[in-house]
Each structure stands twice: as C-alpha cells, then as structure tokens.
CSV table of C-alpha atoms in Angstrom, one decimal:
chain,number,residue,atom,x,y,z
M,1,UNK,CA,168.1,77.8,105.0
M,2,UNK,CA,164.7,79.6,104.7
M,3,UNK,CA,166.3,82.3,102.5
M,4,UNK,CA,167.6,79.9,99.9
M,5,UNK,CA,168.4,80.8,97.1
M,6,UNK,CA,168.5,84.4,98.1
M,7,UNK,CA,170.5,84.4,101.3
M,8,UNK,CA,173.2,87.0,101.4
M,9,UNK,CA,175.0,89.1,104.1
M,10,UNK,CA,172.9,92.1,103.0
M,11,UNK,CA,169.6,90.2,103.5
M,12,UNK,CA,170.8,88.8,106.8
M,13,UNK,CA,171.6,92.3,108.0
M,14,UNK,CA,168.0,93.5,107.1
M,15,UNK,CA,166.5,90.5,108.8
M,16,UNK,CA,168.5,90.6,112.0
M,17,UNK,CA,169.5,94.2,112.4
M,18,UNK,CA,173.1,93.0,113.3
M,19,UNK,CA,176.1,94.9,112.0
M,20,UNK,CA,178.1,93.7,109.0
M,21,UNK,CA,181.0,92.7,111.2
M,22,UNK,CA,178.8,90.6,113.4
M,23,UNK,CA,177.2,88.8,110.5
M,24,UNK,CA,180.6,88.2,108.8
M,25,UNK,CA,182.0,86.8,112.1
M,26,UNK,CA,179.0,84.4,112.4
M,27,UNK,CA,179.3,83.4,108.8
M,28,UNK,CA,183.0,82.7,109.2
M,29,UNK,CA,182.3,80.3,112.1
M,30,UNK,CA,179.6,78.5,110.0
M,31,UNK,CA,182.0,78.4,107.0
M,32,UNK,CA,184.7,76.8,109.2
M,33,UNK,CA,182.3,74.0,110.1
M,34,UNK,CA,181.0,73.5,106.6
M,35,UNK,CA,177.5,74.5,107.5
M,36,UNK,CA,177.4,77.4,104.9
M,37,UNK,CA,179.5,78.3,101.9
M,38,UNK,CA,179.9,81.1,99.4
M,39,UNK,CA,178.0,81.1,96.1
M,40,UNK,CA,178.3,83.3,93.0
M,41,UNK,CA,176.8,86.7,93.3
M,42,UNK,CA,177.6,87.2,97.0
M,43,UNK,CA,175.0,84.6,98.0
M,44,UNK,CA,175.4,82.1,100.9
M,45,UNK,CA,174.6,78.4,100.5
M,46,UNK,CA,173.4,76.1,103.3
M,47,UNK,CA,172.4,72.5,103.7
M,48,UNK,CA,168.6,72.0,103.5
M,49,UNK,CA,166.9,71.2,106.7
M,50,UNK,CA,163.3,70.2,107.8
M,51,UNK,CA,161.0,73.0,108.6
M,52,UNK,CA,157.3,72.8,109.5
M,53,UNK,CA,154.8,74.1,107.0
M,54,UNK,CA,153.6,76.9,109.3
M,55,UNK,CA,157.2,77.9,110.2
M,56,UNK,CA,158.1,77.9,106.5
M,57,UNK,CA,155.2,80.2,105.6
M,58,UNK,CA,155.9,82.6,108.5
M,59,UNK,CA,159.6,82.7,107.6
M,60,UNK,CA,158.9,83.2,103.9
M,61,UNK,CA,156.7,86.2,104.8
M,62,UNK,CA,159.5,87.8,106.8
M,63,UNK,CA,162.0,87.2,104.0
M,64,UNK,CA,159.6,88.7,101.5
M,65,UNK,CA,159.4,91.9,103.6
M,66,UNK,CA,163.2,92.0,103.9
M,67,UNK,CA,163.9,91.4,100.2
M,68,UNK,CA,164.2,94.4,97.8
M,69,UNK,CA,160.9,95.5,96.3
M,70,UNK,CA,159.9,94.1,92.9
M,71,UNK,CA,162.7,91.5,93.1
M,72,UNK,CA,162.4,87.8,92.3
M,73,UNK,CA,163.5,87.1,95.9
M,74,UNK,CA,160.5,89.0,97.2
M,75,UNK,CA,158.2,87.3,94.8
M,76,UNK,CA,159.5,83.9,95.9
M,77,UNK,CA,158.9,84.8,99.5
M,78,UNK,CA,155.3,85.9,98.7
M,79,UNK,CA,154.6,82.7,96.9
M,80,UNK,CA,156.0,80.6,99.7
M,81,UNK,CA,154.1,82.6,102.3
M,82,UNK,CA,150.9,81.9,100.3
M,83,UNK,CA,149.6,85.5,100.6
M,84,UNK,CA,146.6,86.6,98.6
M,85,UNK,CA,146.7,86.0,94.8
M,86,UNK,CA,146.1,89.7,94.0
M,87,UNK,CA,149.1,90.7,96.1
M,88,UNK,CA,151.3,88.2,94.3
M,89,UNK,CA,150.0,89.2,90.8
M,90,UNK,CA,150.6,92.9,91.4
M,91,UNK,CA,154.2,92.1,92.6
M,92,UNK,CA,154.7,89.6,89.8
M,93,UNK,CA,153.9,92.2,87.1
M,94,UNK,CA,156.4,94.6,88.6
M,95,UNK,CA,159.1,91.9,88.6
M,96,UNK,CA,158.2,91.1,85.0
M,97,UNK,CA,158.5,94.7,84.0
M,98,UNK,CA,162.1,94.9,85.4
M,99,UNK,CA,163.0,91.7,83.5
M,100,UNK,CA,161.6,93.1,80.3
M,101,UNK,CA,163.8,96.2,80.7
M,102,UNK,CA,166.8,93.9,81.4
M,103,UNK,CA,166.1,92.1,78.1
M,104,UNK,CA,165.2,88.8,79.9
M,105,UNK,CA,162.0,88.4,77.9
M,106,UNK,CA,161.6,84.6,78.2
M,107,UNK,CA,161.8,84.8,82.0
M,108,UNK,CA,159.3,87.7,82.0
M,109,UNK,CA,156.8,85.7,79.8
M,110,UNK,CA,157.1,82.7,82.1
M,111,UNK,CA,156.3,84.8,85.1
M,112,UNK,CA,153.4,86.5,83.4
M,113,UNK,CA,151.9,83.2,82.4
M,114,UNK,CA,152.1,82.2,86.1
M,115,UNK,CA,150.3,85.4,87.0
M,116,UNK,CA,147.5,84.7,84.5
M,117,UNK,CA,147.0,81.2,86.0
M,118,UNK,CA,146.8,82.8,89.5
M,119,UNK,CA,143.9,85.1,88.4
M,120,UNK,CA,141.4,82.3,89.0
M,121,UNK,CA,142.1,82.7,92.8
M,122,UNK,CA,140.9,86.4,92.8
M,123,UNK,CA,137.3,86.3,93.7
M,124,UNK,CA,136.2,89.9,92.9
M,125,UNK,CA,135.4,90.1,89.2
M,126,UNK,CA,136.3,93.7,88.8
M,127,UNK,CA,139.7,93.3,90.4
M,128,UNK,CA,140.4,90.1,88.5
M,129,UNK,CA,139.6,91.8,85.1
M,130,UNK,CA,141.8,94.8,86.0
M,131,UNK,CA,144.8,92.5,86.9
M,132,UNK,CA,144.1,90.5,83.8
M,133,UNK,CA,144.2,93.6,81.6
M,134,UNK,CA,147.5,94.6,83.2
M,135,UNK,CA,149.2,91.2,82.8
M,136,UNK,CA,148.1,90.8,79.2
M,137,UNK,CA,149.4,94.2,78.4
M,138,UNK,CA,152.8,93.3,79.8
M,139,UNK,CA,152.6,89.9,78.0
M,140,UNK,CA,151.9,91.5,74.6
M,141,UNK,CA,154.7,94.1,75.1
M,142,UNK,CA,157.1,91.2,75.9
M,143,UNK,CA,156.0,89.1,72.9
M,144,UNK,CA,156.3,92.0,70.5
M,145,UNK,CA,159.8,92.7,71.8
M,146,UNK,CA,160.8,89.1,71.0
M,147,UNK,CA,159.9,89.8,67.4
M,148,UNK,CA,159.1,86.1,66.7
M,149,UNK,CA,155.9,84.5,65.3
M,150,UNK,CA,155.8,81.8,68.1
M,151,UNK,CA,155.8,84.5,70.8
M,152,UNK,CA,153.1,86.5,69.0
M,153,UNK,CA,151.0,83.4,68.5
M,154,UNK,CA,151.4,82.5,72.2
M,155,UNK,CA,150.2,86.0,73.1
M,156,UNK,CA,147.1,85.5,70.9
M,157,UNK,CA,146.5,82.2,72.7
M,158,UNK,CA,146.7,83.9,76.1
M,159,UNK,CA,144.3,86.7,74.9
M,160,UNK,CA,142.0,84.0,73.6
M,161,UNK,CA,141.7,82.2,76.9
M,162,UNK,CA,141.2,85.4,79.0
M,163,UNK,CA,138.1,85.5,81.0
M,164,UNK,CA,137.3,89.2,80.6
M,165,UNK,CA,137.3,89.9,76.9
M,166,UNK,CA,137.5,93.6,77.8
M,167,UNK,CA,138.0,96.5,75.4
M,168,UNK,CA,141.7,96.8,76.3
M,169,UNK,CA,142.1,93.1,75.6
M,170,UNK,CA,140.4,93.4,72.2
M,171,UNK,CA,142.7,96.3,71.3
M,172,UNK,CA,145.8,94.1,72.3
M,173,UNK,CA,144.5,91.3,70.1
M,174,UNK,CA,144.2,93.7,67.2
M,175,UNK,CA,147.7,94.9,67.7
M,176,UNK,CA,149.2,91.4,67.8
M,177,UNK,CA,147.2,90.3,64.8
M,178,UNK,CA,148.4,93.4,62.8
M,179,UNK,CA,152.1,92.8,63.9
M,180,UNK,CA,151.9,89.2,63.0
M,181,UNK,CA,150.4,89.9,59.6
M,182,UNK,CA,153.0,92.5,58.8
M,183,UNK,CA,155.8,90.1,59.9
M,184,UNK,CA,154.4,87.4,57.6
M,185,UNK,CA,154.1,89.8,54.7
M,186,UNK,CA,157.7,90.8,55.2
M,187,UNK,CA,158.7,87.2,55.4
M,188,UNK,CA,156.8,86.4,52.2
M,189,UNK,CA,158.5,89.3,50.4
M,190,UNK,CA,161.9,88.2,51.5
M,191,UNK,CA,161.2,84.6,50.3
M,192,UNK,CA,160.0,85.9,46.9
M,193,UNK,CA,163.2,87.9,46.5
M,194,UNK,CA,165.3,84.9,47.4
M,195,UNK,CA,163.5,82.8,44.9
M,196,UNK,CA,163.9,85.4,42.2
M,197,UNK,CA,167.7,85.5,43.0
M,198,UNK,CA,167.9,81.8,42.2
M,199,UNK,CA,166.2,82.1,38.8
M,200,UNK,CA,168.1,82.6,35.5
M,201,UNK,CA,167.7,86.3,34.5
M,202,UNK,CA,166.6,84.9,31.0
M,203,UNK,CA,163.3,83.7,32.5
M,204,UNK,CA,162.7,87.0,34.3
M,205,UNK,CA,163.2,89.4,31.5
M,206,UNK,CA,162.3,87.4,28.4
C-alpha cells in the first residue's frame, strides 16, 4: 500500500531481500483473496489502508531508497518523506532530464515548475541561486524543444519571477527572446507568402 503506485515484484525484492519465488508465492496468496491484483507495466495494485503520518513518512523514505535513482518513483518517495527541499530539487532535475530525453516535455516542464516553487524552502541564498540556475536551464531547454510560442513565453515568465537574476539567467532570457523573435519573424513571413498566394497575379505584377 505504501508503495502505490510503484509497487512491483522487483521493488518488493529490494525492500525485503526475499527471493523472487518467495515474493511471487506471497503475491499469489494475496491475489487469491483479492487483496492485491496485477496492473499494467508489472505493477501490483492494493486496496488503500489507513497509515499514521509518521509511519507514512518513514515508509516513503524506505521506498525512495529502494526505488531506481532519478526515477519518478524515487521522487514521489522523497516528496512523501518530506526530506529537505534541496535534496528533492536535485533529484527532480535529474528526473526531468530523463523525461526530456524521452520526449515527455510537458511532464518535464510540470516537474521543473514544482522544483522552482520548492526553492523558497532552501534557506541558503547561494545554494538556492545555484539550484535556480540549474532548474531554469533545464526549463529553457525543454521549452525550446517544444518549439511553441506559449512554451517560450512561459519560460520567460519563469525567468522573470526568479529571485536570483544571475548572469546565467540573463543569458537564458536573451536566448529565449531571440528564439521567440526568430519564430515570429518566420511566422510573419509564412503568413505574407500565404496572403500573396491568394492574390490575383495581376495585382502583383502590374
């Protein structure tokens, strides 16, 4: 139950140290009584149950340690365990990087926005600005890969509300502004060509 939605035989093996055969036998008994069931992707479903807040945090921390590094499962565990904001932000950026490589840009952007919101919980100014630079760099890379004006405009918004206003952030803003301007010039050119195509040639050459 604590491992939802990431419970799997592999995760249970890492958590308990039991053999695959032992885990499968236990799962078979639980399946027979309807306490667990199979889900897509090799995951195991279970009915939710009440767990005390402290037990939940402790269990989430154990799950985070057992989950693959830089995975969404590990990130969910760290968030539930309420570890320090900087630890979560560092892990979050790694997860976002993997999502970017997989082409899951909207998901990566959503996580990076969460990371930017968590920066307020990092007390040390130098550490906060360093993490902010890293997150915003990843955010701009993601936005530019989307190749859409709304994504670029959102990146400018995130850069505008940043607390650091550091040199790397200013360079990122210049990059996004340049990309946005170039995209708009290309769009204007395409629109002009389309309009010309609709005109009678008589009006173009006489």
